[in-house]
Structure formats: C-alpha cells, structure tokens
XYZ file of C-alpha atoms in Angstrom:
684
model
C 10.983 33.084 -6.395
C 7.845 35.173 -6.491
C 6.742 36.324 -3.051
C 3.941 34.358 -1.443
C 4.275 31.267 -3.634
C 5.695 28.019 -2.283
C 7.548 25.859 -4.812
C 7.376 22.078 -4.368
C 11.079 21.433 -4.760
C 11.735 18.709 -2.223
C 15.277 18.957 -0.872
C 17.561 20.715 -3.397
C 20.507 18.384 -3.821
C 23.669 18.356 -5.887
C 24.289 14.728 -6.901
C 27.629 13.167 -6.064
C 30.328 12.770 -8.731
C 28.808 9.417 -9.724
C 25.226 10.718 -9.610
C 24.521 9.483 -6.089
C 21.665 10.920 -4.032
C 20.461 10.533 -0.439
C 18.029 7.657 0.045
C 14.535 7.459 1.390
C 14.828 4.388 3.598
C 12.372 1.832 4.926
C 11.224 2.945 8.379
C 12.595 -0.145 10.140
C 15.922 0.261 8.351
C 16.118 3.920 9.386
C 15.262 3.077 12.986
C 17.637 0.137 13.329
C 20.657 1.327 11.341
C 20.576 5.143 11.325
C 19.747 6.068 14.923
C 20.713 9.744 14.653
C 18.492 10.328 11.621
C 15.735 8.334 13.325
C 15.979 10.545 16.394
C 15.862 13.649 14.214
C 12.904 12.256 12.295
C 10.790 11.881 15.442
C 11.784 15.289 16.783
C 11.365 16.976 13.413
C 7.953 15.427 12.813
C 6.803 16.488 16.276
C 8.007 20.022 15.519
C 6.191 20.110 12.167
C 2.957 18.852 13.703
C 2.975 21.685 16.250
C 3.129 24.492 13.704
C 0.027 26.729 13.572
C -2.680 25.638 11.148
C -2.471 29.071 9.504
C 1.107 28.372 8.379
C 1.134 27.396 4.696
C 3.827 24.761 5.344
C 2.348 23.447 8.565
C 1.476 19.780 8.871
C -2.207 20.737 9.043
C -2.256 22.726 5.821
C -0.105 20.245 3.924
C -2.446 17.433 4.949
C -5.403 19.569 3.919
C -4.249 19.702 0.293
C -5.442 16.106 -0.114
C -9.092 16.715 0.836
C -10.688 18.531 3.747
C -10.983 21.340 4.647
C -11.344 22.030 0.890
C -9.764 25.451 0.713
C -7.360 26.559 -2.040
C -3.725 26.064 -1.024
C -0.903 28.388 -2.013
C -3.420 30.650 -3.750
C -4.176 28.068 -6.440
C -7.815 28.067 -7.471
C -9.571 25.880 -9.981
C -10.812 26.206 -13.543
C -13.884 28.276 -12.683
C -15.013 30.784 -10.084
C -17.336 28.275 -8.472
C -16.895 26.788 -5.019
C -13.531 25.142 -4.533
C -13.665 21.417 -5.233
C -10.264 20.096 -4.288
C -7.285 18.766 -6.240
C -8.242 15.059 -6.223
C -6.575 12.877 -8.898
C -7.683 9.474 -7.640
C -8.847 6.935 -10.241
C -6.949 8.990 -12.820
C -3.821 8.485 -14.892
C -2.422 11.427 -12.912
C -2.763 9.573 -9.595
C 0.936 8.753 -9.236
C 2.341 11.849 -10.902
C 0.288 14.269 -8.761
C 1.348 12.614 -5.527
C 5.088 12.862 -6.271
C 5.346 16.678 -5.924
C 2.843 16.461 -3.072
C 5.260 14.239 -1.168
C 8.114 16.547 -2.174
C 6.568 19.662 -0.633
C 5.806 17.712 2.531
C 9.390 16.424 2.620
C 10.849 19.912 2.285
C 8.746 21.105 5.233
C 9.781 18.082 7.305
C 13.412 18.569 6.261
C 13.286 22.184 7.453
C 12.012 21.076 10.861
C 14.736 18.432 11.070
C 17.396 21.058 10.318
C 15.980 23.371 12.995
C 16.011 20.574 15.554
C 19.558 19.515 14.663
C 20.883 23.056 15.065
C 19.181 23.322 18.468
C 21.362 20.621 20.046
C 24.181 21.745 22.284
C 27.759 20.767 21.569
C 29.234 18.207 21.390
C 25.975 16.726 20.013
C 25.210 19.579 17.647
C 27.902 18.755 15.085
C 26.875 15.117 15.094
C 23.197 15.822 14.501
C 23.771 18.593 11.976
C 25.829 16.113 9.949
C 23.092 13.476 10.216
C 20.419 15.984 9.232
C 22.138 16.972 5.991
C 21.215 13.769 4.147
C 17.958 13.104 5.956
C 15.070 12.011 3.757
C 11.651 10.897 4.920
C 11.226 7.121 5.234
C 8.669 4.769 3.734
C 6.764 1.824 5.188
C 6.994 -1.252 2.969
C 3.704 -2.932 3.864
C 4.324 -5.905 1.542
C 7.870 -6.893 2.499
C 8.874 -10.167 4.121
C 8.517 -10.181 7.880
C 9.872 -12.490 10.564
C 9.319 -13.213 14.243
C 11.208 -10.074 15.274
C 9.217 -7.694 13.101
C 5.589 -6.729 12.861
C 3.520 -6.278 9.719
C 2.576 -2.940 11.247
C 5.848 -1.609 12.732
C 5.849 -0.789 16.423
C 7.511 2.486 15.456
C 4.105 3.481 14.081
C 1.784 1.622 16.436
C 3.317 2.585 19.805
C 1.841 5.633 21.503
C 5.155 6.774 22.996
C 8.717 6.980 21.753
C 12.079 7.323 23.421
C 14.306 10.074 22.037
C 17.445 12.048 22.829
C 16.264 15.623 23.220
C 18.164 18.763 22.226
C 19.463 19.101 25.791
C 21.114 15.689 25.492
C 18.693 13.983 27.888
C 16.910 10.739 27.028
C 13.160 11.274 27.250
C 9.878 9.592 26.485
C 7.516 11.625 24.305
C 4.170 11.159 22.600
C 4.982 9.307 19.414
C 4.305 11.674 16.476
C 3.801 8.629 14.224
C 0.985 7.306 16.403
C -1.481 10.102 15.756
C -1.840 13.769 14.863
C -3.585 16.060 17.329
C -6.296 18.512 16.276
C -7.351 19.719 19.719
C -4.289 21.937 20.250
C -4.635 23.847 16.952
C -7.361 26.265 18.126
C -9.353 26.220 14.885
C -12.837 27.749 15.299
C -15.640 25.496 14.066
C -16.799 28.202 11.643
C -13.328 28.728 10.185
C -12.574 27.840 6.563
C -9.804 25.637 7.926
C -12.142 23.560 10.103
C -12.979 19.960 9.207
C -16.616 18.974 8.759
C -18.933 18.230 11.664
C -18.200 14.500 11.748
C -14.396 14.639 11.629
C -14.068 17.719 13.840
C -15.378 15.719 16.803
C -12.114 13.762 17.064
C -9.281 15.286 19.126
C -6.709 13.261 17.181
C -6.439 10.815 14.289
C -7.559 7.259 15.021
C -7.074 3.804 13.518
C -9.539 0.907 13.635
C -11.438 2.681 16.432
C -13.414 0.792 19.054
C -16.832 1.976 20.244
C -15.186 4.613 22.406
C -13.099 6.021 19.574
C -9.817 4.497 20.781
C -7.299 3.287 18.207
C -6.673 -0.440 17.944
C -3.261 -0.649 16.326
C -2.918 -4.274 17.373
C -5.959 -5.090 15.220
C -4.418 -3.208 12.294
C -1.317 -5.383 12.604
C -3.374 -8.593 12.683
C -5.383 -7.591 9.637
C -2.310 -6.683 7.581
C -0.551 -9.905 8.578
C -3.614 -12.013 7.812
C -3.752 -10.932 4.168
C -0.009 -10.600 3.609
C 0.320 -13.484 1.125
C -2.209 -12.006 -1.299
C -0.747 -8.518 -0.932
C 2.821 -9.626 -1.624
C 1.729 -11.603 -4.675
C -0.220 -8.614 -5.969
C 2.821 -6.339 -5.664
C 5.080 -8.854 -7.417
C 2.445 -9.436 -10.104
C 2.160 -5.736 -10.891
C 5.872 -4.982 -10.842
C 6.833 -7.939 -13.014
C 3.915 -8.338 -15.430
C 2.199 -4.960 -15.970
C 3.711 -3.125 -18.928
C 1.349 -0.186 -19.567
C 1.433 2.873 -17.321
C -2.313 3.522 -17.460
C -3.128 0.016 -16.243
C -0.363 -0.094 -13.654
C -0.956 3.331 -12.163
C -4.671 3.705 -11.411
C -7.835 1.710 -10.798
C -10.240 3.181 -13.379
C -11.724 0.355 -15.458
C -10.016 0.387 -18.847
C -12.871 -1.457 -20.579
C -10.247 -3.000 -22.813
C -11.707 -6.477 -22.791
C -8.413 -7.698 -21.342
C -8.912 -9.523 -18.036
C -5.226 -9.130 -17.155
C -5.449 -5.386 -16.455
C -7.738 -5.290 -13.420
C -5.001 -4.706 -10.860
C -3.146 -1.445 -10.241
C -0.890 0.256 -7.758
C -3.826 2.462 -6.776
C -5.933 -0.611 -5.982
C -3.264 -1.934 -3.593
C -2.901 1.591 -2.197
C -6.640 1.630 -1.407
C -6.300 -1.667 0.424
C -3.726 -0.224 2.820
C -5.832 2.874 3.466
C -8.720 0.601 4.401
C -6.746 -1.813 6.586
C -5.074 0.944 8.593
C -8.132 3.174 8.815
C -10.839 0.544 9.301
C -13.375 3.218 10.233
C -10.708 5.762 11.188
C -9.039 8.631 9.346
C -6.895 6.592 6.931
C -10.014 4.932 5.555
C -11.438 8.236 4.271
C -9.655 10.096 1.470
C -11.157 13.324 2.833
C -8.953 13.171 5.952
C -6.502 10.285 5.446
C -3.500 12.586 5.034
C -3.819 13.792 8.618
C -2.783 10.342 9.894
C 1.051 10.309 10.067
C 1.133 6.855 8.479
C -0.297 8.382 5.275
C 3.097 9.844 4.372
C 4.937 6.582 5.030
C 2.345 4.734 2.958
C 2.423 7.108 -0.004
C 6.201 7.243 -0.002
C 6.136 3.469 -0.464
C 3.635 3.881 -3.312
C 6.047 6.379 -4.895
C 8.873 3.882 -4.384
C 6.985 1.040 -6.101
C 6.309 3.364 -9.018
C 10.031 4.212 -9.206
C 10.868 0.483 -9.218
C 8.337 -0.163 -11.994
C 9.830 2.708 -13.996
C 13.274 1.142 -13.690
C 11.900 -2.127 -15.076
C 9.817 -0.409 -17.781
C 11.815 2.683 -18.783
C 9.956 3.179 -22.079
C 6.415 2.606 -20.834
C 5.699 6.059 -19.413
C 2.897 7.413 -21.581
C 0.263 9.971 -20.592
C -1.922 11.171 -23.422
C -5.694 10.864 -23.361
C -8.849 12.936 -23.463
C -10.082 13.723 -19.985
C -13.407 12.114 -19.379
C -14.795 12.173 -15.862
C -12.028 9.860 -14.544
C -9.419 12.538 -15.315
C -11.405 15.716 -14.765
C -11.249 17.554 -11.452
C -11.595 21.129 -10.268
C -8.436 22.161 -12.096
C -8.849 19.929 -15.190
C -11.915 20.349 -17.386
C -13.663 17.291 -18.793
C -12.964 17.006 -22.506
C -9.497 18.547 -22.322
C -6.488 16.470 -23.268
C -4.456 15.039 -20.410
C -0.817 14.485 -21.305
C 2.678 14.955 -19.969
C 2.257 18.727 -20.009
C -0.948 18.801 -17.921
C -0.432 20.988 -14.856
C -0.310 19.207 -11.518
C -1.915 21.933 -9.440
C -1.353 23.264 -6.816
C 2.354 22.381 -7.008
C 4.669 25.021 -8.459
C 8.027 23.910 -9.829
C 11.319 25.565 -8.903
C 10.427 28.714 -10.824
C 7.404 29.312 -8.571
C 5.675 30.584 -11.710
C 4.924 27.340 -13.546
C 3.298 24.199 -12.208
C 4.873 20.788 -12.254
C 3.614 18.465 -14.966
C 3.864 14.707 -15.445
C 6.835 15.012 -17.801
C 8.765 16.923 -15.147
C 8.076 14.495 -12.293
C 8.911 11.313 -14.204
C 12.096 10.777 -12.190
C 12.976 11.318 -8.537
C 16.411 13.091 -8.808
C 14.880 16.546 -9.444
C 13.398 16.280 -5.957
C 16.675 15.184 -4.371
C 16.222 11.525 -3.468
C 16.396 7.908 -4.590
C 15.343 4.582 -3.066
C 17.522 1.606 -2.088
C 16.430 -0.231 -5.241
C 16.852 2.710 -7.638
C 20.520 3.594 -7.154
C 21.224 3.701 -10.868
C 24.706 5.122 -10.295
C 25.949 1.801 -8.887
C 25.640 -0.038 -12.201
C 27.652 0.447 -15.399
C 24.855 -0.584 -17.775
C 21.088 -0.440 -17.962
C 21.011 -4.231 -18.185
C 22.910 -4.647 -14.932
C 20.670 -2.097 -13.247
C 17.460 -3.811 -14.333
C 18.800 -7.198 -13.269
C 19.557 -5.817 -9.823
C 16.096 -4.253 -9.562
C 14.408 -7.540 -10.547
C 16.500 -9.371 -7.971
C 15.461 -6.842 -5.332
C 11.792 -7.376 -6.200
C 12.093 -11.147 -5.940
C 13.995 -10.956 -2.648
C 11.386 -8.764 -1.045
C 8.151 -10.005 -2.597
C 8.908 -13.583 -3.626
C 10.545 -14.938 -6.735
C 7.309 -16.591 -7.872
C 4.160 -17.831 -6.177
C 5.342 -21.460 -5.988
C 8.757 -20.672 -4.480
C 7.269 -18.027 -2.247
C 4.865 -20.573 -0.803
C 7.094 -23.616 -0.342
C 10.047 -21.706 1.040
C 7.793 -20.947 4.006
C 6.269 -24.382 4.678
C 8.611 -26.996 3.199
C 9.885 -28.113 6.624
C 6.404 -28.690 8.066
C 5.020 -32.269 8.066
C 2.180 -32.861 5.656
C -1.074 -32.469 7.581
C -3.928 -34.908 7.805
C -6.283 -34.844 4.847
C -9.554 -33.084 5.567
C -12.895 -33.505 3.870
C -13.929 -30.622 1.679
C -16.520 -28.235 3.040
C -18.602 -25.548 1.429
C -20.487 -22.396 2.265
C -24.066 -21.896 1.046
C -24.504 -19.014 -1.371
C -27.171 -17.492 0.848
C -25.044 -16.996 3.935
C -21.736 -17.708 5.610
C -21.282 -21.122 7.210
C -23.156 -20.952 10.487
C -20.858 -23.355 12.261
C -17.558 -22.371 10.657
C -16.174 -20.907 13.858
C -16.919 -24.111 15.782
C -15.009 -26.460 13.474
C -11.734 -27.741 14.937
C -8.633 -26.692 13.078
C -5.723 -29.089 12.778
C -2.641 -27.349 14.234
C -0.583 -27.879 11.091
C -3.483 -26.579 9.037
C -3.417 -23.386 11.074
C 0.302 -23.100 10.475
C -0.020 -23.626 6.745
C -2.784 -21.044 6.472
C -0.719 -18.419 8.229
C 2.770 -19.472 7.185
C 3.017 -17.354 4.083
C 2.465 -14.249 6.139
C 4.406 -14.963 9.300
C 6.136 -18.394 9.199
C 8.481 -18.430 12.187
C 6.224 -16.773 14.714
C 3.257 -18.922 13.752
C 5.333 -22.099 13.889
C 6.348 -21.320 17.442
C 2.754 -20.631 18.432
C 1.601 -23.935 16.910
C 4.456 -26.144 18.079
C 4.644 -24.633 21.580
C 1.010 -23.806 22.375
C 1.535 -23.728 26.142
C 4.328 -21.197 26.089
C 3.056 -17.880 27.421
C 2.598 -15.305 24.696
C 3.420 -11.760 25.705
C 1.418 -9.024 23.994
C 2.942 -5.579 24.009
C 0.573 -2.816 25.088
C -0.030 -0.032 22.613
C 1.715 2.393 24.960
C 4.999 0.462 24.784
C 8.127 2.415 23.936
C 9.188 2.414 20.338
C 12.036 -0.083 20.100
C 14.154 -0.843 17.086
C 13.095 -3.850 15.026
C 15.418 -5.677 12.641
C 14.987 -4.089 9.245
C 13.611 -6.117 6.335
C 16.037 -6.996 3.599
C 16.764 -4.091 1.287
C 19.462 -3.513 -1.310
C 22.815 -2.415 0.004
C 23.868 1.207 -0.331
C 26.914 -0.041 -2.222
C 25.659 -2.953 -4.294
C 28.294 -4.638 -6.495
C 28.025 -4.010 -10.208
C 27.085 -6.028 -13.279
C 29.004 -9.257 -12.702
C 27.393 -10.015 -9.353
C 23.971 -8.822 -10.465
C 23.993 -11.250 -13.376
C 25.484 -14.050 -11.273
C 22.724 -13.721 -8.697
C 20.126 -13.961 -11.395
C 21.353 -17.407 -12.556
C 21.550 -19.251 -9.235
C 17.959 -19.574 -8.084
C 16.666 -23.170 -7.893
C 13.030 -24.097 -7.349
C 12.398 -24.541 -3.627
C 9.748 -27.227 -4.019
C 9.527 -30.530 -2.058
C 9.671 -33.557 -4.387
C 6.102 -34.602 -3.606
C 4.871 -31.315 -5.061
C 7.124 -31.131 -8.106
C 4.167 -32.127 -10.284
C 2.692 -28.651 -9.670
C 5.336 -27.060 -11.931
C 5.812 -29.270 -14.996
C 8.514 -27.815 -17.234
C 8.880 -24.963 -14.736
C 5.404 -23.625 -15.513
C 2.261 -23.210 -13.443
C -1.090 -21.416 -13.721
C -1.678 -18.244 -11.707
C -5.280 -17.807 -10.568
C -6.590 -14.319 -9.848
C -9.903 -12.885 -8.701
C -10.941 -9.873 -10.791
C -13.364 -7.423 -9.209
C -15.050 -4.244 -10.340
C -17.758 -1.917 -9.007
C -19.108 1.612 -9.325
C -16.726 3.673 -7.236
C -19.408 5.787 -5.611
C -22.231 3.295 -5.982
C -22.752 2.927 -2.233
C -21.767 6.555 -1.542
C -19.258 5.356 1.055
C -16.093 3.325 1.417
C -16.732 -0.398 1.153
C -14.703 -3.547 0.699
C -15.264 -6.967 -0.847
C -13.686 -9.854 1.073
C -12.570 -12.937 -0.832
C -12.702 -16.242 1.075
C -11.532 -19.735 0.137
C -13.443 -22.074 2.440
C -15.734 -21.620 5.416
C -15.922 -18.368 7.323
C -17.716 -16.873 10.296
C -21.212 -15.466 9.767
C -20.211 -12.400 11.810
C -18.830 -9.581 9.594
C -16.776 -8.298 12.538
C -14.652 -11.451 12.243
C -13.938 -11.148 8.537
C -10.844 -8.882 8.675
C -8.994 -11.558 10.681
C -10.878 -14.577 9.326
C -8.950 -17.827 9.002
C -9.948 -18.369 5.378
C -9.898 -14.787 4.108
C -7.598 -14.468 1.093
C -7.696 -10.727 0.466
C -9.910 -7.741 -0.220
C -10.935 -5.236 -2.863
C -11.377 -1.779 -1.331
C -13.428 0.967 -2.957
C -12.876 4.415 -1.463
C -16.237 5.872 -2.410
C -17.779 9.140 -1.203
C -21.252 10.448 -0.471
C -23.438 12.524 -2.769
C -22.755 15.683 -0.758
C -18.954 15.446 -0.999
C -17.183 18.766 -1.722
C -14.793 16.853 -4.003
C -15.515 18.118 -7.525
C -13.833 15.184 -9.239
C -15.830 12.737 -7.146
C -19.022 14.478 -8.205
C -17.953 14.120 -11.843
C -17.145 10.458 -11.288
C -20.608 9.859 -9.846
C -22.288 11.457 -12.852
C -20.130 9.414 -15.217
C -20.738 6.227 -13.190
C -17.011 5.568 -12.900
C -16.157 1.883 -12.451
C -12.977 0.856 -10.629
C -11.224 -2.506 -10.598
C -8.951 -4.600 -8.428
C -7.471 -8.066 -8.007
C -7.029 -10.676 -5.284
C -4.518 -13.426 -6.235
C -5.672 -16.945 -5.326
C -2.765 -19.276 -6.082
C -1.136 -19.161 -2.625
C -4.462 -19.995 -1.006
C -4.971 -22.872 -3.454
C -1.504 -24.193 -2.640
C -2.412 -24.157 1.033
C -5.411 -26.354 0.283
C -3.274 -28.676 -1.849
C -0.875 -29.183 1.060
C -3.842 -29.839 3.350
C -5.091 -32.535 0.984
C -8.250 -30.667 0.012
C -7.269 -30.058 -3.612
C -5.441 -32.382 -6.015
C -3.470 -29.854 -8.047
C -3.407 -26.594 -9.962
C -4.824 -27.902 -13.220
C -7.948 -26.114 -14.422
C -9.912 -29.378 -14.302
C -9.276 -29.552 -10.544
C -9.325 -25.866 -9.670
C -12.442 -24.650 -11.500
C -14.955 -26.941 -9.740
C -13.097 -26.458 -6.466
C -13.452 -22.697 -6.684
C -17.090 -23.064 -7.667
C -17.692 -24.781 -4.311
C -15.285 -22.963 -2.018
C -14.659 -19.440 -3.360
C -16.909 -16.856 -1.688
C -17.181 -13.071 -1.492
C -18.929 -10.813 0.939
C -19.251 -7.015 1.220
C -19.111 -4.653 4.196
C -19.639 -0.896 4.278
C -17.816 1.892 6.093
C -19.250 0.801 9.445
C -18.246 -2.838 8.983
C -21.818 -4.057 8.563
C -22.621 -6.506 5.773
C -24.024 -5.171 2.514
C -25.881 -7.512 0.192
C -23.780 -8.409 -2.829
C -26.640 -7.822 -5.246
C -27.175 -4.347 -3.820
C -23.675 -3.103 -4.721
C -24.007 -1.192 -8.019
C -21.824 -2.620 -10.754
C -20.196 -5.278 -8.591
C -18.836 -8.134 -10.657
C -16.525 -10.852 -9.392
C -14.731 -13.122 -11.836
C -11.775 -15.514 -11.872
C -9.040 -15.616 -14.495
C -5.901 -17.679 -14.996
C -2.674 -17.147 -16.868
C 0.312 -19.395 -17.478
C 3.540 -18.470 -15.722
C 6.995 -19.721 -16.649
C 9.720 -19.673 -14.012
C 12.957 -18.355 -15.437
C 16.394 -19.632 -14.464
C 16.644 -16.723 -12.065
C 13.368 -17.715 -10.398
C 11.586 -14.646 -11.751
C 8.104 -15.365 -13.128
C 7.438 -14.664 -16.798
C 3.731 -14.076 -17.398
C 2.221 -15.209 -20.692
C -0.033 -12.101 -20.793
C -2.801 -14.397 -22.095
C -5.651 -14.648 -19.598
C -8.523 -17.116 -19.590
C -11.767 -16.270 -17.801
C -13.122 -19.162 -15.716
C -16.798 -18.360 -16.153
C -17.873 -21.598 -14.527
C -16.681 -20.372 -11.124
C -18.899 -17.296 -10.889
C -21.675 -17.649 -13.452
C -25.105 -17.552 -11.824
C -23.859 -16.473 -8.408
C -24.680 -13.208 -6.646
C -22.587 -10.449 -8.278
C -20.657 -13.129 -10.155
C -19.383 -12.552 -13.685
C -21.658 -14.433 -16.034
C -20.982 -16.206 -19.283
C -20.470 -13.731 -22.112
C -20.408 -10.630 -19.883
C -17.941 -7.844 -20.568
C -14.612 -8.225 -18.817
C-alpha cells in the first residue's frame, strides 16, 4: 500500500468453507442477543469519536467526507484546480454505489477501535471480548420494520442520552451514549481552520435532533413522528423491493422523465424521509452535516442493506451506463462524460491504494467482508431457494401485501361507528379539525398499522397511567424485530413457507379483494430539488388536519411525506450548483391504500373501486408544504411542485406476495385544478 493513502477495504475477511461471512445486524438484535459485541460497539464508537479531528480516520474527518467542511480527503482532489466542491452523489445513479465504500471505510475505522478496546480488557474478560470483537460488524437501524409494544420506532439505544456498559476494568458504568450525539466542543478546531464547519453549524457544541427553541434534542418527538407515518413507509419499502425492476429508478430520486408514473419512488426518496424525520431542523436534516449525527451510519447501513436485498431479488438488473448530465456530474465527474460501471467513486481507493473503487467493484458486499441476515446466500443450494427466502423475509418484515398488512393489525377490533365525511377547503386547513371528537376505535384504527398493541392498550385502558421514559434513561435492551435466522433451513422449507400464506381478511371485507386482486393507490410527487434553496417537505393528508404547521408531523390524518433535501445558492457543493443550473427535478411517492382502508373500516368510504376512491380523494386528499424552519410555504410558490395520484392493479400470489401489474393509471380528476396538482394532459 502506497504511503499516505487510505484504502476503503472494510474488514478484510476470509469467507468460511461454505462462503459464510460475519453479519451486520439490526441494532436491536445486536443489543438484545449479542451483548458482548454490543458492549464493544458502544465503547469502540466512543473511542472513535474522541480521536483528533486531524486524524484521517477520525470520526470527524470520516463524517466530513459527506459534506462540510468541504476539504479534500485522503489527498483526493477534483477534476479541476478550482475550489474544492465535495464528493456529493445524491440524486445520481451513483448514489448507492458511492455510499457502499464510504460505509466500508467508516466500518474499518470503527472495527479498529473495537479491537483496541477488546485488547484493553484485563483477563479473564480479555479473551472473551477479543473473541467477540473478531466478527464484529457495525449494525443497522431498520426504520421500516414491524414494531410492537416492547419496541420503539426510534430505538432507545439511539435516543437515550446515557448507556450502561462494562468497562475495560470490568466495572459496570454509565457513560454518555455515543449514539445519542457527537460532540464538537472537545475537538479544539479553530474557527478559521479548514476543518471548521460554517458559521451556522459551528455554533452547536454537539449534534441535535428535532431541536426545541433552546437547541435541545427532542428524541421523543422523533419517535412519535416515525411511528405516525410507519404504515406509508413500510408500504413504500415493500413496493420498491417487490415491484421496481430497473436500477436507475430504484436507486435514486432524479426524475426519469420516462412518462411512466410507476417510477416516481426510489430508495433515495425514502432515505431522504428518514433524514428529515430524525433531523427535523437538526443535523440529520442537512446533507452538509448529517453524517456527524451517529444515527447517520445506522441509517445508511440500512439503505445499503435494502439495496443488497433488492440485488438478491433482481440479480440481472444492475446497469450503470449513461451520459452524465447535471444529475450525475460533481466535482470529480465532469458533465458530459459517460457514467458507467467503471466510473471512479472518489475519494475511495480500493485495496491497491492506487486505483479507486468503481460501481462494478462494489456491486456485492463480500469484498468488504460482510453480509446481512437476509443475504446469506451460502445457506441455500439454489438461486431459486435463495430468492424465495429473501422474498419471505421482505414480506415478514414489511407486510405480505397492503391488504394483509392492514387487516392483520385491526381484524380483532370491533367495527367503529360510521362517521359523516368531512372535507378541508383548498384555501386552508380545517380551522376546527383539532376540536372534533375522535371515536376511540377510530383513533385505534388510524394508528394500528404503525403500533397496534400499544395503541390498543391506550385506547381500551385510557385511565391506566402511562409512563414516559425521560431522554436520559439508561439504554436497555429491547426485543429485536424479526429477522432471518443465522442458520435458515434450505430450499424445502423456503418453498414450503411460500405456499402457506392465506389472506388475513375478515369476511365482511372480502369484497375488497375479488379474485385475490386489489388496486394500489399512490401519490406521486415531484419538485425542483433546489427550488426553495433549502430542505422542505410536502405532507400528504387524508381528511381534516390542524391549521398549525407545528402539528403536522404528528397529525392524526397525515399519511406520509415527500422530503426534498435542497441547498442554498451559496452552497460549496459543486454538484448541487450544477443541479441548480440544470433545474434538477426529484420525485417521490406516498402510498395511500392503507389510509383508504382505514376510512373503509370507519365507514367513510365504500370500497377500493376507482368509482368510489377518485371522488373521495378529490374531497379528502390534501397536501401542504413546510420549509426548513417548519413554517408553511405556499404550494404554488414551490418551483416545479406537482402532486398526482396513480393506481395499479395488484394480484396476491399464493405466498401472499403482491405481484404488481406494472401498468399505472393516472387519476387526473383527483388533482386537476388544485394548487400544485397534476393537471389533465400534463407530463408525468
């Protein structure tokens, strides 16, 4: 290896005789079932975060690769001698491929800290922790998985300010939780240093989430927001994994302008949503500094995992070959050059430390020394058995199909009283929405998809005292969400599982799935990425909502959001500047079917037929926009904003897995003539 160059190699690993590799595990799984590795993870992360900012493999410098402080890393400059403009690959077909070696170089630095910590223990603990450290891999946070009354949408392992660990001297201690925030104020970086953040972000002593007026994190609000929109998020993940077949459409949010309304969603769009929900005015909400928040790495590892799952389901769909317009160009890629599998993913050197990784080289995870619970290919004798197991894992974690996913959560709840339909004027939110009484079963139905058991207890036992944990509570192990076993049986069981899934639908609602088919309704959204020169989000509501924008993230009738991580005109990001000049448009989706089913159960809507749904959405579907500061922005003042509704027919296979027709119909009658609504005949 050439002196002075760091290669992004991850953790060099020799696979087992059957090809096995250590797993990156879900954070709750790691905490609950691998306590020694969990202990090492907290201690190792704390050690990494304390390294001097001048260290090339310090937490500070690794985080800085993503945006600020906009200095070349590892001696890798751009395509010209002009001012450095960053390595950004957002809204680009390289979005996923660039982030894989980025995670790998972070993991190798974290792994090194974990090894140092393990070797620092005294015997008899040293041998135990050294053994645990050998196969350590950084965890991921699955923000779309099923949750129950014992788990939180935002794990307490991340949201608690302190953590209990066994230190190297063998004593049990309480420490500042390194997953809660990253500290800047102990790094001694002069304000005029090249490594300093800009004037705004340098005022914060540590990373913050959903800050209040005093700059204090509100992790409890983050948890509420994520839980509130969980149904839409889970459906979006399932929709992408099981119906998207082209890598360009699946991977990034740049508008394809293909005229196909079924390609508006992407993994990057969902990724943006999580940045926004966690940040909410804090570090995670700004791509310039998001990587300094410790949750960034858990989030992006999950994004990498979802890509790996999609690859397993679509092994022949990996294609990168296009001319780089502004969406692909950045400071290291010139506009007009061809982007393909050989395009260099700077600043990440491969194992030679002389050549850079490219998209062809990062297609699979084994070269970096890891796999995920769902991608243990070595457990299955055939590709067919492997793909069946992966599909089963997707349906277990994200719902077999929208209908099953919904009724499995509310089938045991008595049918609520029928309510009269209400509407919201186009000019403003319903002024008295917050004052309207909510039937208790209605409240349960609205929240059930996200958190069924907990909400049922709150509704059925309203006088039982609810205990809220303070943010400074100790990190305690939560039951892990369901994940594939480390030793999953092979083909016979995988195929057997796939043939035993009945429809979990009460008889009175069987008419919703004639011949095991139903229509999926989806909101398509697009806007100029940097049109407002800031991050903004578009909330989708079905029904009345509060007139106060501060209430919208936890609003009763919010369905989901479309987040646009825009930047200002003075951003140092060279790619972002190119995107502004090219007027880059980005897209996203908010699935509606679960919300419609909720209204069917409430007696507000007759069924899922277009004749019923289209006029219903015309009256009750609404969208509103807020900027970085949470204040409302007029819909007509958002450049390029268009909101439309599409539907596609879904068939439910014998295994319960949805099969999408890939034919989408645009329901122009829902949005035509409304503020920022897609009009008849407009480009989709």
